[in-house]
């Protein structure tokens, strides 16, 4: 990996963090020479992501609904085509969802920095953006940090926070999701980010998950409980990784 492919951050604890420009992969060092990978927050919370399996099944079902008609006689070649399409349905839907998520995050970051980006033209992104802007302005939000890389030196994990803001008299971590609602793993993500930010001295005292797919849905995160649950999952992550290393 070329040096220019990494971005760097010096942590208040003395550690140095480097992470890839594409947002994947975190490594840390105490001397700037020996680098060690650490898991990301989303890698760890991925242990809970059973919703993803249920979602993938739904994509296959929806694909088959569009291909299968009662009474339709299929040739062996058509059966093979439909089965191949069904096997790829979740990947195609995932790529589309990832693209929407990236576009929304890029727009939201520019908007929250006061750059007045143009409104997305396509749905559902336009509705998502309008919903976020209406909520933000209605609550008098004031951005403190966006797309900030965080690291916890005691528990050795890293991640990137969508937004930290002064909102309603509190310093709040906000996580933007292009899902219809907040899922348990989203709450744990916010707890993990808040724990890491507090380690850096930022007095975080609130957390919100903003789910944008079907109109704005705001979920308040019980930070202390979510952080405690995340640390339990962090230990489970190491346990499972150690099991895989056993011959």
Coordinates of C-alpha atoms in Angstrom, one line a residue:
X1 CA 0.0 0.0 0.0
X2 CA 1.5 3.3 -1.1
X3 CA 2.2 6.0 1.5
X4 CA -0.1 8.4 -0.3
X5 CA -3.0 6.1 0.0
X6 CA -3.2 6.7 3.8
X7 CA -4.4 9.7 5.8
X8 CA -3.1 10.3 9.4
X9 CA -4.3 11.5 12.7
X10 CA -2.4 12.1 15.9
X11 CA -4.4 11.0 18.9
X12 CA -4.3 12.9 22.2
X13 CA -3.1 9.7 23.9
X14 CA 0.1 9.7 21.9
X15 CA -1.0 7.0 19.4
X16 CA -1.0 7.8 15.7
X17 CA -3.8 6.5 13.5
X18 CA -3.6 5.9 9.8
X19 CA -6.6 5.0 7.6
X20 CA -7.2 4.5 3.9
X21 CA -8.6 7.2 1.8
X22 CA -11.4 5.0 0.6
X23 CA -12.5 4.7 4.3
X24 CA -11.5 1.1 4.8
X25 CA -8.9 -0.2 7.2
X26 CA -7.4 1.4 10.3
X27 CA -3.9 0.9 11.7
X28 CA -2.3 2.5 14.8
X29 CA 1.3 3.0 16.0
X30 CA 2.9 4.3 19.2
X31 CA 6.3 5.2 17.5
X32 CA 5.2 6.0 13.9
X33 CA 7.1 2.9 12.6
X34 CA 5.4 -0.3 13.7
X35 CA 1.8 -0.3 12.6
X36 CA -0.9 -2.6 13.9
X37 CA -4.4 -3.1 12.4
X38 CA -7.4 -2.5 14.7
X39 CA -11.0 -3.4 13.9
X40 CA -13.5 -0.8 12.9
X41 CA -16.6 -0.1 14.8
X42 CA -18.7 -1.4 12.0
X43 CA -16.7 -4.6 11.7
X44 CA -17.4 -5.3 15.4
X45 CA -21.1 -4.4 15.3
X46 CA -21.4 -6.5 12.1
X47 CA -21.6 -9.5 14.5
X48 CA -25.2 -8.4 15.2
X49 CA -26.2 -7.7 11.7
X50 CA -28.8 -10.4 11.2
X51 CA -31.0 -7.8 9.5
X52 CA -28.7 -8.0 6.6
X53 CA -29.5 -11.7 6.0
X54 CA -33.2 -11.0 6.2
X55 CA -32.8 -8.1 3.8
X56 CA -30.9 -10.3 1.3
X57 CA -33.7 -12.9 1.4
X58 CA -36.2 -10.1 0.7
X59 CA -34.2 -9.0 -2.4
X60 CA -34.3 -12.5 -3.8
X61 CA -38.0 -12.8 -3.2
X62 CA -38.7 -9.4 -4.9
X63 CA -36.6 -10.4 -7.9
X64 CA -38.4 -13.7 -8.3
X65 CA -41.8 -11.9 -8.1
X66 CA -40.8 -9.9 -11.1
X67 CA -39.6 -12.9 -13.1
X68 CA -42.2 -15.7 -12.3
X69 CA -45.7 -15.5 -13.7
X70 CA -48.4 -18.1 -12.8
X71 CA -48.7 -20.5 -15.7
X72 CA -45.5 -19.5 -17.4
X73 CA -43.6 -22.4 -19.0
X74 CA -39.8 -22.0 -18.7
X75 CA -37.1 -23.5 -20.8
X76 CA -34.1 -24.9 -19.0
X77 CA -32.1 -21.9 -20.2
X78 CA -34.7 -19.5 -18.8
X79 CA -34.6 -21.3 -15.4
X80 CA -30.9 -21.0 -15.3
X81 CA -31.0 -17.3 -16.1
X82 CA -33.6 -16.6 -13.4
X83 CA -31.6 -18.6 -10.8
X84 CA -28.4 -16.8 -11.7
X85 CA -30.3 -13.4 -11.4
X86 CA -31.7 -14.4 -8.0
X87 CA -28.3 -15.3 -6.7
X88 CA -27.1 -11.8 -7.6
X89 CA -30.2 -9.8 -6.5
X90 CA -28.8 -9.0 -3.1
X91 CA -25.5 -7.8 -4.5
X92 CA -27.2 -5.5 -7.0
X93 CA -29.5 -4.1 -4.4
X94 CA -26.5 -3.6 -2.0
X95 CA -24.5 -1.8 -4.6
X96 CA -27.4 0.6 -5.2
X97 CA -28.0 1.2 -1.5
X98 CA -24.2 1.8 -1.0
X99 CA -24.2 4.3 -3.8
X100 CA -27.2 6.1 -2.3
X101 CA -25.6 6.1 1.1
X102 CA -22.3 7.6 -0.2
X103 CA -24.1 10.2 -2.2
X104 CA -26.2 11.2 0.8
X105 CA -23.2 11.4 3.1
X106 CA -21.3 13.5 0.7
X107 CA -24.3 15.9 0.3
X108 CA -24.9 16.0 4.1
X109 CA -21.3 16.8 4.9
X110 CA -21.3 19.7 2.5
X111 CA -24.6 20.9 3.7
X112 CA -23.7 20.8 7.4
X113 CA -20.5 22.6 6.6
X114 CA -22.5 25.5 5.2
X115 CA -21.4 25.0 1.6
X116 CA -25.0 25.1 0.2
X117 CA -24.7 22.1 -2.1
X118 CA -27.4 21.6 -4.8
X119 CA -30.3 19.5 -3.8
X120 CA -30.2 16.0 -5.1
X121 CA -32.6 15.6 -8.1
X122 CA -33.4 11.9 -7.9
X123 CA -35.7 10.2 -5.4
X124 CA -35.4 9.0 -2.8
X125 CA -32.2 11.1 -2.2
X126 CA -34.0 14.4 -2.6
X127 CA -36.6 13.5 0.0
X128 CA -33.9 12.3 2.4
X129 CA -31.9 15.5 2.0
X130 CA -35.0 17.7 2.4
X131 CA -36.0 15.8 5.6
X132 CA -32.5 16.1 7.1
X133 CA -32.3 19.8 6.3
X134 CA -35.7 20.6 7.8
X135 CA -34.9 18.7 11.0
X136 CA -31.5 20.2 11.3
X137 CA -32.6 23.8 10.9
X138 CA -35.7 23.3 13.0
X139 CA -33.5 22.1 15.9
X140 CA -30.9 24.8 15.6
X141 CA -28.0 22.4 14.9
X142 CA -24.4 23.6 15.0
X143 CA -21.8 21.3 13.6
X144 CA -18.7 20.6 15.6
X145 CA -17.1 17.7 13.7
X146 CA -18.0 15.7 10.6
X147 CA -16.5 12.6 9.1
X148 CA -14.1 12.5 12.1
X149 CA -11.9 9.5 12.7
X150 CA -11.9 8.3 16.3
X151 CA -9.8 5.7 18.2
X152 CA -10.0 4.2 21.6
X153 CA -6.5 3.5 23.0
X154 CA -7.8 1.3 25.8
X155 CA -10.1 -0.9 23.8
X156 CA -8.2 -0.7 20.4
X157 CA -10.9 0.1 17.9
X158 CA -11.4 2.9 15.4
X159 CA -14.1 4.3 13.2
X160 CA -15.4 7.4 11.5
X161 CA -18.2 9.5 13.0
X162 CA -20.7 11.0 10.6
X163 CA -21.4 14.1 12.7
X164 CA -20.8 15.6 16.2
X165 CA -23.0 18.7 16.8
X166 CA -24.2 21.1 19.5
X167 CA -27.9 20.4 19.4
X168 CA -30.6 21.3 22.0
X169 CA -28.0 22.4 24.5
X170 CA -26.0 19.1 24.2
X171 CA -22.9 17.8 22.5
X172 CA -24.4 15.0 20.4
X173 CA -23.1 12.2 18.2
X174 CA -25.3 11.7 15.1
X175 CA -25.2 8.8 12.7
X176 CA -26.9 9.0 9.4
X177 CA -28.5 5.9 8.0
X178 CA -30.3 5.2 4.7
X179 CA -32.3 2.5 6.4
X180 CA -36.0 2.7 7.2
X181 CA -35.3 2.7 10.9
X182 CA -32.5 2.4 13.5
X183 CA -31.3 -1.1 14.1
X184 CA -29.6 -2.4 17.3
X185 CA -26.1 -2.3 15.7
X186 CA -26.6 1.4 14.8
X187 CA -27.2 2.2 18.5
X188 CA -24.0 0.3 19.5
X189 CA -22.1 2.2 16.8
X190 CA -23.1 5.5 18.3
X191 CA -22.2 4.3 21.8
X192 CA -18.7 3.3 20.6
X193 CA -18.1 6.6 18.9
X194 CA -19.2 8.5 22.0
X195 CA -16.9 6.4 24.2
X196 CA -13.9 7.1 21.9
X197 CA -14.7 10.9 21.7
X198 CA -15.0 11.1 25.5
X199 CA -11.5 9.5 25.7
X200 CA -10.3 12.5 23.6
X201 CA -11.9 14.9 26.1
X202 CA -15.0 15.8 24.2
X203 CA -18.0 16.0 26.6
X204 CA -20.5 14.0 24.5
X205 CA -23.8 13.6 26.4
X206 CA -26.2 12.6 23.7
X207 CA -26.5 10.3 20.7
X208 CA -29.0 10.0 17.8
X209 CA -29.5 7.7 14.8
X210 CA -31.1 9.5 11.9
X211 CA -32.8 6.9 9.6
X212 CA -33.8 8.6 6.3
X213 CA -35.2 6.1 3.9
X214 CA -38.9 6.5 4.6
X215 CA -39.0 10.0 6.0
X216 CA -36.8 11.1 8.8
X217 CA -36.9 8.9 11.9
X218 CA -34.8 10.0 14.9
X219 CA -33.8 7.4 17.5
X220 CA -32.3 8.5 20.8
X221 CA -29.4 6.3 21.9
X222 CA -28.9 5.4 25.6
X223 CA -25.2 6.2 25.4
X224 CA -23.9 4.4 28.5
X225 CA -25.8 1.3 27.9
X226 CA -24.9 1.2 24.2
X227 CA -21.2 1.7 25.0
X228 CA -21.3 -1.1 27.6
X229 CA -23.0 -3.4 25.1
X230 CA -20.5 -2.5 22.4
X231 CA -17.5 -3.4 24.7
X232 CA -19.1 -6.8 25.3
X233 CA -19.3 -7.3 21.5
X234 CA -15.7 -6.0 21.2
X235 CA -14.6 -8.9 23.5
X236 CA -16.7 -11.3 21.5
X237 CA -15.1 -10.1 18.3
X238 CA -11.6 -10.9 19.7
X239 CA -12.8 -14.3 21.0
X240 CA -14.2 -15.3 17.6
X241 CA -11.1 -14.1 15.8
X242 CA -8.9 -16.2 18.1
X243 CA -11.0 -19.3 17.4
X244 CA -10.5 -18.9 13.7
X245 CA -6.7 -18.8 14.3
X246 CA -6.7 -22.2 16.0
X247 CA -5.6 -24.9 13.6

